């Protein structure tokens, strides 16, 4: 496996944050972990943006992952985080595989709205299921990491460390995938699907494959969020969650596998600051920044880097 | 047995009427402008809040109660025909060249902004305006009593549907509209002022959302987050019917209304699930909805 320069840089940043974690306040560590979880789901969304598709139902897999982790921990007393996360990824992946047979045929608005319908179906079911706490959701028990039960003072850092590990693995994998012939097909499908098919490639199979990959990524993100927050509820599958993810994806741009995480971090910062100053207008701040990004930076924040990088050389 | 069937039917038709009113503006805007307007729910909420304020004033000034409904109607028109054209002229008209999905994201941003603007103007406390609802009294079928407001909503839905059909089929403006629906560029070349048609359509679509909101306001507590659920429900109806189709919305609203009311009476835990279930089911057999035209793939 050849490592991309940006992934090595990301690893260095992660190690730096972990080493300095003693100086970072708890709320910032929490925000970072949530940004990591969102970033994972958005990484999946970014794959679709490359193919010109926008899914309004990414929250479905985020929620599936979270509930899979939560249920395993609560009902089966499995509290090993590595195990929980792997199973959540598999559960979301399976769900994506099944739904993919239907969704891979759709493009444009219909792809977005049908995926929205699926996430709302899950929401509708969870809200009415008394056994799973209905609208209140339920608390996820404390987890162990490789058999070690972290003390309350270090649990945030430990979960963050695990999140970093998962991100590095996923980002390397996605990067490899995007550079493979299958990955390059995504852009071809966006530009002209029929021509891509004339070259002998199957658009449907490609979309289906990436739908599963994106489902697994979102599932992993959901599991991280479930463990980090310690509580899950059906709003994780509501359409506004998907909307926030799309916002992050547009904000970061599709230029790099790192972009979703930068987008998620900035979303976290905007959210935290705007929410603490005026809880009734934070949505407006998000909305205005979305309009700003779409109109002025159609390729997301990542395009800034390329712009300024070129200017230097 | 017959009582039960009647109960399901009456509840179902009432919900169908509401779904139709909530969704018809969305399909109109999509049909003409090819915009999936996420801010539709905000216009619904705006109509409801405007109605709350107007009826509030009406009650304090002690105006005649039988004019409540005119007040609701006027409130809806005000909300649609002020904010609608403003949004279209200031923001949307520069975006028509962009991809459908990008415009959808812009209207999503608009939705986020409008939600908070509504909170800033009306605050976060709920409003109650039950007067127009209570004033009409009840009717009874068998042992069950129903509010006469049901009949009003049903009549309103029929009136809106017939008016739109009449305007589309029989008037000069309707013919221009149909021509723009089929081909925007050719219509412009023929001398139709497409820009003007777009402003009018967008405003009418927003006013229809406002009407739905205003006439629902007396039956609910008008509070923040009102529009959030309406958006996804009206999406479901419109997409099931076939984006841009008027008979499609009507049929989808009737199907979903009846199925939901059946579920509420017999399997209540499927209440929300069933609407999106119908949508997913219809789309898996007819990928573009019930009433949709075949579209040529562009190479």
Coordinates of C-alpha atoms in Angstrom, one line a residue:
Chain A
X1 CA 0.0 0.0 0.0
X2 CA 1.5 3.3 -1.0
X3 CA 0.6 6.1 1.4
X4 CA -0.5 9.4 0.1
X5 CA 1.3 12.4 1.4
X6 CA -1.9 13.9 2.8
X7 CA -2.7 10.8 4.8
X8 CA 0.8 10.8 6.4
X9 CA 0.1 14.5 7.3
X10 CA -3.2 13.5 8.7
X11 CA -1.6 10.8 10.8
X12 CA 1.0 13.3 12.2
X13 CA -1.8 15.8 13.1
X14 CA -3.7 13.0 14.9
X15 CA -0.6 11.9 16.9
X16 CA 0.0 15.6 17.7
X17 CA -3.5 16.0 19.0
X18 CA -3.3 12.8 21.1
X19 CA 0.1 13.9 22.6
X20 CA -1.3 17.3 23.5
X21 CA -4.7 15.9 24.7
X22 CA -3.8 16.8 28.3
X23 CA -4.0 20.5 27.4
X24 CA -7.2 20.3 25.3
X25 CA -10.4 21.0 27.2
X26 CA -12.9 18.2 27.4
X27 CA -15.6 19.9 25.3
X28 CA -13.1 20.4 22.5
X29 CA -12.1 16.7 22.6
X30 CA -15.8 15.8 22.5
X31 CA -16.4 18.1 19.5
X32 CA -13.4 16.5 17.7
X33 CA -14.8 13.1 18.3
X34 CA -18.2 14.1 16.9
X35 CA -16.5 15.7 14.0
X36 CA -14.6 12.5 13.3
X37 CA -17.9 10.5 13.4
X38 CA -19.6 13.0 11.1
X39 CA -16.5 13.0 8.8
X40 CA -16.8 9.3 8.4
X41 CA -20.4 9.5 7.2
X42 CA -19.6 12.4 5.0
X43 CA -16.6 10.5 3.5
X44 CA -19.2 8.1 2.2
X45 CA -21.3 11.0 0.9
X46 CA -18.3 12.4 -0.9
X47 CA -17.9 9.3 -3.0
X48 CA -21.4 9.9 -4.4
X49 CA -20.7 13.6 -5.0
X50 CA -17.9 12.4 -7.2
X51 CA -20.5 10.5 -9.3
X52 CA -22.7 13.6 -9.3
X53 CA -25.2 12.0 -6.9
X54 CA -26.5 13.5 -3.7
X55 CA -27.9 11.1 -1.1
X56 CA -30.5 12.6 1.3
X57 CA -30.4 9.5 3.3
X58 CA -26.9 9.1 4.6
X59 CA -28.3 9.3 8.1
X60 CA -29.9 5.9 7.6
X61 CA -26.6 4.1 7.8
X62 CA -25.3 6.5 10.5
X63 CA -28.3 5.6 12.6
X64 CA -28.1 1.9 11.7
X65 CA -24.5 1.8 12.9
X66 CA -25.3 3.7 16.1
X67 CA -28.3 1.4 16.9
X68 CA -26.3 -1.7 16.1
X69 CA -23.5 -0.7 18.5
X70 CA -26.0 0.5 21.1
X71 CA -28.1 -2.7 21.0
X72 CA -25.1 -5.0 21.1
X73 CA -23.8 -3.2 24.1
X74 CA -27.1 -3.0 25.9
X75 CA -28.8 -6.3 25.1
X76 CA -25.9 -8.6 24.6
X77 CA -23.4 -7.0 27.1
X78 CA -20.7 -6.8 24.4
X79 CA -18.8 -3.7 25.4
X80 CA -15.5 -4.2 23.5
X81 CA -15.4 -1.1 21.3
X82 CA -13.3 -2.6 18.4
X83 CA -15.9 -5.4 18.2
X84 CA -18.9 -3.0 18.4
X85 CA -17.5 -0.8 15.6
X86 CA -16.7 -3.7 13.3
X87 CA -20.2 -5.2 13.7
X88 CA -21.8 -1.8 13.2
X89 CA -19.9 -1.4 9.9
X90 CA -21.0 -4.9 8.8
X91 CA -24.7 -4.3 9.7
X92 CA -24.8 -1.0 7.8
X93 CA -22.9 -2.5 4.9
X94 CA -25.5 -5.4 4.7
X95 CA -28.3 -2.9 4.7
X96 CA -26.7 -0.9 2.0
X97 CA -26.1 -4.0 0.0
X98 CA -29.8 -4.9 0.1
X99 CA -31.1 -1.4 -0.6
X100 CA -28.4 -1.0 -3.3
X101 CA -30.1 -3.4 -5.6
X102 CA -33.0 -0.9 -5.9
X103 CA -31.1 2.4 -5.5
X104 CA -28.3 1.8 -8.0
X105 CA -30.8 2.3 -10.8
X106 CA -31.7 5.8 -9.8
X107 CA -30.0 9.1 -10.6
X108 CA -30.4 12.8 -9.8
X109 CA -33.3 13.9 -7.7
X110 CA -34.8 10.5 -7.5
X111 CA -31.7 8.9 -6.0
X112 CA -31.7 11.6 -3.3
X113 CA -35.4 11.4 -2.6
X114 CA -35.6 7.6 -2.5
X115 CA -32.7 7.4 -0.1
X116 CA -34.5 10.1 1.9
X117 CA -37.6 7.8 2.0
X118 CA -35.5 4.9 3.3
X119 CA -34.0 6.9 6.2
X120 CA -37.5 8.2 7.1
X121 CA -38.8 4.7 7.1
X122 CA -36.2 3.8 9.7
X123 CA -37.0 6.9 11.6
X124 CA -40.7 6.1 11.5
X125 CA -40.1 2.6 12.8
X126 CA -37.7 3.7 15.6
X127 CA -40.0 6.4 16.9
X128 CA -42.8 3.9 17.3
X129 CA -40.8 1.1 18.9
X130 CA -41.3 1.3 22.6
X131 CA -38.7 -1.4 23.3
X132 CA -36.0 0.8 21.9
X133 CA -37.1 3.8 23.9
X134 CA -39.2 5.4 21.2
X135 CA -38.3 9.1 20.7
X136 CA -36.1 9.2 23.8
X137 CA -33.7 6.5 22.5
X138 CA -31.5 4.8 25.1
X139 CA -28.2 5.1 26.9
X140 CA -25.2 3.1 25.6
X141 CA -23.2 1.5 28.4
X142 CA -19.5 2.3 29.0
X143 CA -17.2 0.5 26.6
X144 CA -13.8 -1.2 26.9
X145 CA -11.0 -0.7 24.4
X146 CA -9.0 -3.8 23.8
X147 CA -10.2 -5.2 27.1
X148 CA -9.3 -2.0 29.0
X149 CA -12.0 0.0 30.8
X150 CA -10.8 3.6 30.6
X151 CA -11.1 5.8 33.6
X152 CA -13.7 8.6 33.3
X153 CA -10.9 11.2 33.1
X154 CA -9.3 9.6 30.0
X155 CA -12.3 8.1 28.3
X156 CA -12.7 11.0 25.9
X157 CA -9.1 10.7 24.8
X158 CA -9.3 6.9 24.4
X159 CA -12.4 7.1 22.2
X160 CA -10.9 9.8 20.2
X161 CA -7.8 7.7 19.7
X162 CA -9.9 4.8 18.5
X163 CA -11.7 7.2 16.1
X164 CA -8.4 8.4 14.7
X165 CA -7.3 4.8 14.1
X166 CA -10.5 4.0 12.3
X167 CA -10.3 7.2 10.2
X168 CA -6.7 6.5 9.1
X169 CA -7.6 2.9 8.1
X170 CA -10.7 4.0 6.2
X171 CA -9.1 7.0 4.6
X172 CA -6.3 4.9 3.2
X173 CA -8.7 2.3 2.0
X174 CA -11.0 4.9 0.3
X175 CA -8.0 6.6 -1.2
X176 CA -6.8 3.3 -2.7
X177 CA -10.3 2.6 -4.0
X178 CA -10.6 6.0 -5.6
X179 CA -7.3 5.5 -7.5
X180 CA -8.4 2.1 -8.8
X181 CA -10.2 1.8 -12.1
X182 CA -13.5 1.4 -10.2
X183 CA -12.9 4.7 -8.4
X184 CA -12.0 6.6 -11.5
X185 CA -15.3 5.4 -13.0
X186 CA -17.2 7.6 -10.6
X187 CA -16.2 10.7 -12.3
X188 CA -16.8 9.1 -15.7
X189 CA -20.4 8.4 -14.6
X190 CA -20.9 11.9 -13.5
X191 CA -19.7 13.3 -16.8
X192 CA -21.5 10.9 -19.1
X193 CA -23.0 7.7 -17.9
X194 CA -23.8 6.3 -21.4
X195 CA -20.3 6.8 -22.7
X196 CA -18.9 5.2 -19.6
X197 CA -21.1 2.2 -20.3
X198 CA -20.1 2.0 -24.0
X199 CA -16.5 1.6 -22.7
X200 CA -17.7 -1.6 -21.1
X201 CA -18.1 -0.4 -17.5
X202 CA -21.3 -1.0 -15.5
X203 CA -22.5 2.2 -13.9
X204 CA -25.0 0.2 -11.8
X205 CA -22.4 -2.1 -10.4
X206 CA -20.1 0.7 -9.6
X207 CA -22.8 2.7 -7.8
X208 CA -23.9 -0.4 -5.9
X209 CA -20.3 -1.1 -4.8
X210 CA -19.8 2.5 -3.6
X211 CA -23.2 2.5 -2.0
X212 CA -22.1 -0.4 0.2
X213 CA -18.7 1.3 0.9
X214 CA -20.5 4.5 1.8
X215 CA -22.9 2.6 4.1
X216 CA -20.1 0.9 5.9
X217 CA -18.3 4.2 6.4
X218 CA -21.4 5.9 7.8
X219 CA -22.1 2.9 10.0
X220 CA -18.6 3.1 11.5
X221 CA -19.2 6.8 12.1
X222 CA -22.5 6.1 13.7
X223 CA -20.9 3.6 16.1
X224 CA -18.2 6.2 17.0
X225 CA -20.9 8.7 17.7
X226 CA -23.0 6.3 19.8
X227 CA -20.0 5.4 22.0
X228 CA -18.8 9.0 22.3
X229 CA -22.2 10.5 23.2
X230 CA -23.3 7.5 25.2
X231 CA -26.8 8.0 24.1
X232 CA -28.7 7.3 20.8
X233 CA -32.1 8.4 19.6
X234 CA -34.2 8.2 16.4
X235 CA -33.3 11.8 15.3
X236 CA -30.0 10.3 14.1
X237 CA -32.1 9.0 11.1
X238 CA -34.2 12.1 10.6
X239 CA -33.7 14.0 7.4
X240 CA -32.1 17.0 9.1
X241 CA -29.2 14.8 10.1
X242 CA -28.7 13.9 6.4
X243 CA -29.0 17.6 5.6
X244 CA -26.2 18.5 8.0
X245 CA -24.0 15.8 6.4
X246 CA -24.7 17.2 2.9
X247 CA -23.7 20.6 4.3
X248 CA -20.4 19.2 5.6
X249 CA -19.8 17.5 2.3
X250 CA -20.4 20.6 0.2
X251 CA -18.3 22.7 2.7
X252 CA -15.3 20.3 2.5
X253 CA -15.5 19.6 -1.2
X254 CA -14.7 16.5 -3.1
X255 CA -11.0 17.3 -3.8
X256 CA -9.5 14.9 -1.2
X257 CA -10.4 12.1 1.2
X258 CA -9.3 14.5 4.0
X259 CA -11.8 17.2 2.9
X260 CA -14.8 15.7 4.7
X261 CA -13.0 15.7 8.0
X262 CA -12.0 19.4 7.6
X263 CA -15.6 20.2 6.7
X264 CA -16.8 18.3 9.7
X265 CA -14.4 20.1 12.0
X266 CA -15.4 23.5 10.7
X267 CA -19.1 22.5 11.0
X268 CA -18.4 21.5 14.6
X269 CA -16.8 24.8 15.3
X270 CA -19.5 26.9 13.7
X271 CA -22.2 24.8 15.4
X272 CA -20.5 25.1 18.9
X273 CA -19.9 28.8 18.6
X274 CA -23.2 29.8 17.0
X275 CA -25.1 27.6 19.3
X276 CA -23.5 29.0 22.5
X277 CA -24.0 32.7 21.4
X278 CA -27.5 32.5 20.0
X279 CA -29.2 29.1 20.2
X280 CA -32.2 30.3 18.1
X281 CA -30.2 31.5 15.1
X282 CA -27.5 28.9 14.6
X283 CA -29.4 27.3 11.8
X284 CA -29.4 30.6 10.0
X285 CA -25.6 30.8 10.3
X286 CA -25.3 27.3 8.8
X287 CA -27.8 28.2 6.0
X288 CA -26.0 31.4 5.1
X289 CA -22.7 29.7 5.1
X290 CA -24.1 27.0 2.8
X291 CA -25.4 29.6 0.3
X292 CA -22.0 31.3 0.6
X293 CA -20.1 28.1 -0.2
X294 CA -22.4 27.1 -3.1
X295 CA -22.2 30.5 -4.7
X296 CA -18.5 31.4 -4.1
X297 CA -16.7 28.1 -3.6
X298 CA -18.6 25.5 -5.6
X299 CA -15.8 23.0 -5.1
X300 CA -15.6 23.4 -1.3
X301 CA -12.9 24.6 1.0
X302 CA -10.5 22.1 -0.4
X303 CA -10.4 24.1 -3.7
X304 CA -8.9 27.0 -1.7
X305 CA -5.9 24.9 -1.0
X306 CA -5.3 24.0 -4.6
X307 CA -5.8 27.6 -5.6
X308 CA -3.2 28.9 -3.2
X309 CA -0.9 25.9 -3.7
X310 CA -0.7 26.7 -7.5
X311 CA -0.1 30.4 -6.9
X312 CA 3.0 29.5 -4.9
X313 CA 4.6 27.4 -7.6
Chain B
X1 CA -68.1 -3.0 11.1
X2 CA -69.6 -0.4 8.8
X3 CA -69.0 2.2 11.4
X4 CA -65.4 1.3 11.5
X5 CA -65.0 1.5 7.8
X6 CA -66.7 4.9 7.8
X7 CA -64.4 6.1 10.5
X8 CA -61.3 5.0 8.6
X9 CA -62.7 6.6 5.4
X10 CA -63.5 10.0 7.0
X11 CA -60.2 10.2 8.8
X12 CA -58.4 9.1 5.7
X13 CA -60.1 11.7 3.4
X14 CA -59.4 14.4 5.9
X15 CA -55.7 13.5 6.0
X16 CA -55.7 13.2 2.1
X17 CA -57.1 16.7 1.8
X18 CA -54.4 18.0 4.1
X19 CA -51.7 16.1 2.2
X20 CA -52.9 17.5 -1.1
X21 CA -53.0 21.1 0.1
X22 CA -49.5 20.7 1.7
X23 CA -48.0 19.2 -1.4
X24 CA -49.7 20.8 -4.4
X25 CA -47.6 24.0 -4.3
X26 CA -44.4 21.9 -4.4
X27 CA -45.5 20.0 -7.5
X28 CA -46.5 23.2 -9.2
X29 CA -43.1 24.8 -8.6
X30 CA -41.3 21.7 -9.7
X31 CA -43.4 21.2 -12.8
X32 CA -42.8 24.7 -14.1
X33 CA -39.4 25.6 -12.7
X34 CA -37.8 22.2 -12.1
X35 CA -36.9 23.2 -8.6
X36 CA -37.4 20.8 -5.7
X37 CA -38.2 23.5 -3.1
X38 CA -37.0 22.4 0.4
X39 CA -38.1 25.8 1.7
X40 CA -41.7 24.7 1.0
X41 CA -42.1 23.6 4.6
X42 CA -40.9 27.0 5.8
X43 CA -43.6 28.7 3.7
X44 CA -46.1 26.4 5.2
X45 CA -44.9 27.4 8.7
X46 CA -44.9 31.0 7.7
X47 CA -48.6 30.7 6.6
X48 CA -49.4 29.1 9.9
X49 CA -47.7 31.8 12.0
X50 CA -49.2 34.6 9.8
X51 CA -52.6 33.0 10.4
X52 CA -52.0 32.9 14.1
X53 CA -51.2 36.6 14.2
X54 CA -54.1 37.7 11.9
X55 CA -56.7 35.6 13.7
X56 CA -55.3 36.8 17.0
X57 CA -55.9 40.4 16.0
X58 CA -59.3 39.4 14.5
X59 CA -60.4 38.0 17.9
X60 CA -59.1 40.9 20.0
X61 CA -60.8 43.4 17.7
X62 CA -64.0 41.4 17.9
X63 CA -64.6 41.2 14.2
X64 CA -67.4 38.9 13.0
X65 CA -66.4 35.2 13.5
X66 CA -67.7 34.0 10.1
X67 CA -65.0 36.0 8.4
X68 CA -62.3 34.0 10.2
X69 CA -61.8 32.0 7.1
X70 CA -61.3 35.0 4.9
X71 CA -58.7 36.2 7.5
X72 CA -56.9 32.8 7.2
X73 CA -56.9 33.0 3.5
X74 CA -55.6 36.6 3.4
X75 CA -52.9 35.7 5.9
X76 CA -51.7 32.9 3.6
X77 CA -51.8 35.1 0.5
X78 CA -49.8 37.8 2.3
X79 CA -47.1 35.3 3.4
X80 CA -46.8 33.8 -0.1
X81 CA -46.9 36.9 -2.2
X82 CA -44.4 38.9 -0.1
X83 CA -41.7 36.5 0.8
X84 CA -42.1 34.3 -2.3
X85 CA -41.3 37.0 -5.0
X86 CA -38.6 38.4 -2.7
X87 CA -36.8 35.0 -2.5
X88 CA -37.2 34.4 -6.2
X89 CA -35.9 37.8 -7.3
X90 CA -33.0 38.1 -4.9
X91 CA -31.7 34.6 -4.8
X92 CA -33.2 31.9 -7.0
X93 CA -33.3 33.7 -10.4
X94 CA -29.5 33.6 -10.6
X95 CA -29.4 29.9 -10.1
X96 CA -31.6 28.5 -12.9
X97 CA -28.6 27.5 -15.0
X98 CA -27.3 25.2 -12.2
X99 CA -28.0 21.5 -11.7
X100 CA -31.3 20.5 -10.1
X101 CA -29.5 19.1 -7.1
X102 CA -27.5 22.3 -6.5
X103 CA -30.7 24.3 -6.6
X104 CA -32.2 21.8 -4.1
X105 CA -29.3 22.5 -1.8
X106 CA -29.8 26.3 -2.1
X107 CA -33.4 25.9 -1.1
X108 CA -32.3 23.7 1.8
X109 CA -30.1 26.6 2.9
X110 CA -33.1 28.9 2.5
X111 CA -35.1 26.6 4.7
X112 CA -32.5 26.7 7.5
X113 CA -32.5 30.6 7.3
X114 CA -36.3 30.9 7.2
X115 CA -36.7 28.5 10.2
X116 CA -34.7 30.9 12.3
X117 CA -36.2 34.1 10.9
X118 CA -39.6 32.8 11.9
X119 CA -38.3 32.1 15.4
X120 CA -36.9 35.6 15.5
X121 CA -40.2 37.2 14.5
X122 CA -42.7 35.1 16.4
X123 CA -40.5 33.7 19.2
X124 CA -40.3 30.1 20.4
X125 CA -43.6 29.9 22.4
X126 CA -46.5 28.1 20.8
X127 CA -49.6 30.0 19.5
X128 CA -53.1 28.6 19.8
X129 CA -56.0 29.8 17.5
X130 CA -58.8 27.4 18.0
X131 CA -61.6 29.9 17.4
X132 CA -62.1 29.2 13.7
X133 CA -62.0 25.4 14.4
X134 CA -64.4 25.6 17.3
X135 CA -66.8 28.0 15.6
X136 CA -67.9 25.6 13.0
X137 CA -69.2 22.9 15.4
X138 CA -69.5 19.2 14.7
X139 CA -71.4 16.7 12.6
X140 CA -72.0 13.1 13.5
X141 CA -71.9 9.9 11.6
X142 CA -73.3 6.9 13.5
X143 CA -72.0 7.2 17.1
X144 CA -69.0 9.3 16.1
X145 CA -68.8 13.1 16.0
X146 CA -66.5 14.9 13.7
X147 CA -65.6 18.6 13.5
X148 CA -67.2 20.5 10.6
X149 CA -63.7 21.8 10.0
X150 CA -63.0 18.4 8.2
X151 CA -65.6 19.4 5.6
X152 CA -64.0 22.9 5.2
X153 CA -60.6 21.3 4.6
X154 CA -62.0 18.9 2.1
X155 CA -63.9 21.6 0.3
X156 CA -60.8 23.8 0.2
X157 CA -58.7 20.9 -1.3
X158 CA -61.3 20.4 -4.0
X159 CA -61.5 24.1 -4.7
X160 CA -57.7 24.5 -4.9
X161 CA -57.5 21.5 -7.2
X162 CA -60.3 22.6 -9.5
X163 CA -59.0 26.2 -9.7
X164 CA -55.5 25.1 -10.6
X165 CA -56.9 22.7 -13.3
X166 CA -59.1 25.4 -14.6
X167 CA -56.3 28.0 -14.8
X168 CA -53.9 25.5 -16.5
X169 CA -56.4 24.3 -19.1
X170 CA -58.7 27.2 -19.8
X171 CA -56.9 30.5 -19.3
X172 CA -54.3 32.3 -21.4
X173 CA -51.8 32.3 -18.5
X174 CA -52.3 28.6 -18.1
X175 CA -51.4 28.0 -21.8
X176 CA -48.3 30.0 -21.4
X177 CA -47.5 28.0 -18.3
X178 CA -48.0 24.7 -20.1
X179 CA -45.7 25.9 -22.9
X180 CA -43.0 26.8 -20.4
X181 CA -43.4 23.4 -18.7
X182 CA -42.7 21.6 -22.0
X183 CA -39.8 23.7 -23.2
X184 CA -38.4 26.7 -21.4
X185 CA -36.1 27.9 -24.2
X186 CA -38.5 27.6 -27.1
X187 CA -41.2 29.4 -25.1
X188 CA -38.7 32.2 -24.4
X189 CA -37.9 32.3 -28.1
X190 CA -41.6 32.6 -28.9
X191 CA -41.7 35.8 -26.8
X192 CA -43.0 34.4 -23.5
X193 CA -41.6 36.3 -20.6
X194 CA -40.3 33.2 -18.7
X195 CA -38.9 35.3 -15.9
X196 CA -42.3 36.7 -15.2
X197 CA -43.9 33.3 -15.3
X198 CA -41.3 32.0 -12.9
X199 CA -42.0 34.8 -10.3
X200 CA -45.7 34.2 -10.5
X201 CA -45.4 30.4 -10.3
X202 CA -43.1 30.6 -7.4
X203 CA -45.3 33.0 -5.5
X204 CA -48.4 31.0 -6.2
X205 CA -46.6 27.8 -5.0
X206 CA -45.5 29.5 -1.8
X207 CA -49.0 30.9 -1.3
X208 CA -50.4 27.4 -1.7
X209 CA -48.0 26.2 1.0
X210 CA -49.2 29.2 3.1
X211 CA -52.9 28.3 2.6
X212 CA -52.2 24.8 3.8
X213 CA -50.3 26.2 6.8
X214 CA -52.9 28.8 7.6
X215 CA -55.9 26.4 7.5
X216 CA -54.0 23.8 9.5
X217 CA -53.0 26.3 12.2
X218 CA -56.4 26.3 14.0
X219 CA -56.1 22.5 14.5
X220 CA -52.6 22.4 16.0
X221 CA -50.3 24.3 18.3
X222 CA -48.3 26.6 16.1
X223 CA -44.7 26.1 17.3
X224 CA -41.1 26.0 15.9
X225 CA -40.2 22.9 13.9
X226 CA -43.7 23.0 12.2
X227 CA -42.3 22.9 8.7
X228 CA -39.7 20.2 9.2
X229 CA -42.0 17.3 9.0
X230 CA -44.3 18.8 6.3
X231 CA -41.4 19.0 3.9
X232 CA -40.6 15.3 3.9
X233 CA -44.3 14.4 3.8
X234 CA -45.0 16.6 0.8
X235 CA -41.9 15.3 -0.9
X236 CA -43.3 11.8 -0.4
X237 CA -46.6 12.7 -1.9
X238 CA -45.2 14.7 -4.8
X239 CA -42.6 12.1 -5.8
X240 CA -45.1 9.2 -5.5
X241 CA -47.5 11.1 -7.8
X242 CA -44.8 11.9 -10.3
X243 CA -42.9 15.2 -9.9
X244 CA -44.8 18.0 -11.5
X245 CA -48.1 16.2 -12.0
X246 CA -51.4 17.7 -10.6
X247 CA -53.6 14.5 -10.9
X248 CA -50.6 12.6 -9.5
X249 CA -50.5 14.6 -6.3
X250 CA -54.2 14.1 -5.9
X251 CA -54.1 10.4 -6.4
X252 CA -51.0 10.0 -4.2
X253 CA -52.6 12.1 -1.4
X254 CA -55.7 9.9 -1.5
X255 CA -53.8 6.6 -1.4
X256 CA -51.5 7.8 1.4
X257 CA -54.3 9.4 3.4
X258 CA -56.4 6.2 3.3
X259 CA -53.5 3.8 3.9
X260 CA -52.3 6.0 6.9
X261 CA -55.7 6.2 8.4
X262 CA -56.1 2.4 8.1
X263 CA -52.8 2.0 9.8
X264 CA -53.7 4.4 12.6
X265 CA -56.8 2.4 13.4
X266 CA -55.4 -1.1 13.1
X267 CA -51.6 -1.0 13.4
X268 CA -50.7 2.4 15.0
X269 CA -47.0 1.7 15.2
X270 CA -46.7 1.9 11.4
X271 CA -48.1 5.4 11.2
X272 CA -45.0 7.2 9.9
X273 CA -43.5 4.2 8.3
X274 CA -46.4 3.6 6.0
X275 CA -46.2 6.9 4.1
X276 CA -42.6 6.4 3.1
X277 CA -43.2 2.7 2.6
X278 CA -45.9 3.5 0.0
X279 CA -43.4 5.9 -1.6
X280 CA -40.6 3.4 -1.7
X281 CA -43.0 0.7 -3.1
X282 CA -44.3 3.0 -5.8
X283 CA -40.9 4.2 -6.8
X284 CA -39.5 0.6 -7.1
X285 CA -42.1 -0.2 -9.7
X286 CA -42.5 3.1 -11.3
X287 CA -39.2 4.9 -10.8
X288 CA -40.6 8.3 -11.7
X289 CA -43.8 8.1 -9.8
X290 CA -47.4 7.3 -10.8
X291 CA -48.1 10.0 -13.4
X292 CA -44.9 10.6 -15.1
X293 CA -43.9 11.0 -18.7
X294 CA -41.1 8.9 -20.2
X295 CA -38.0 11.0 -20.6
X296 CA -35.4 10.5 -23.3
X297 CA -31.8 10.0 -22.0
X298 CA -29.4 12.6 -23.3
X299 CA -26.2 11.4 -24.7

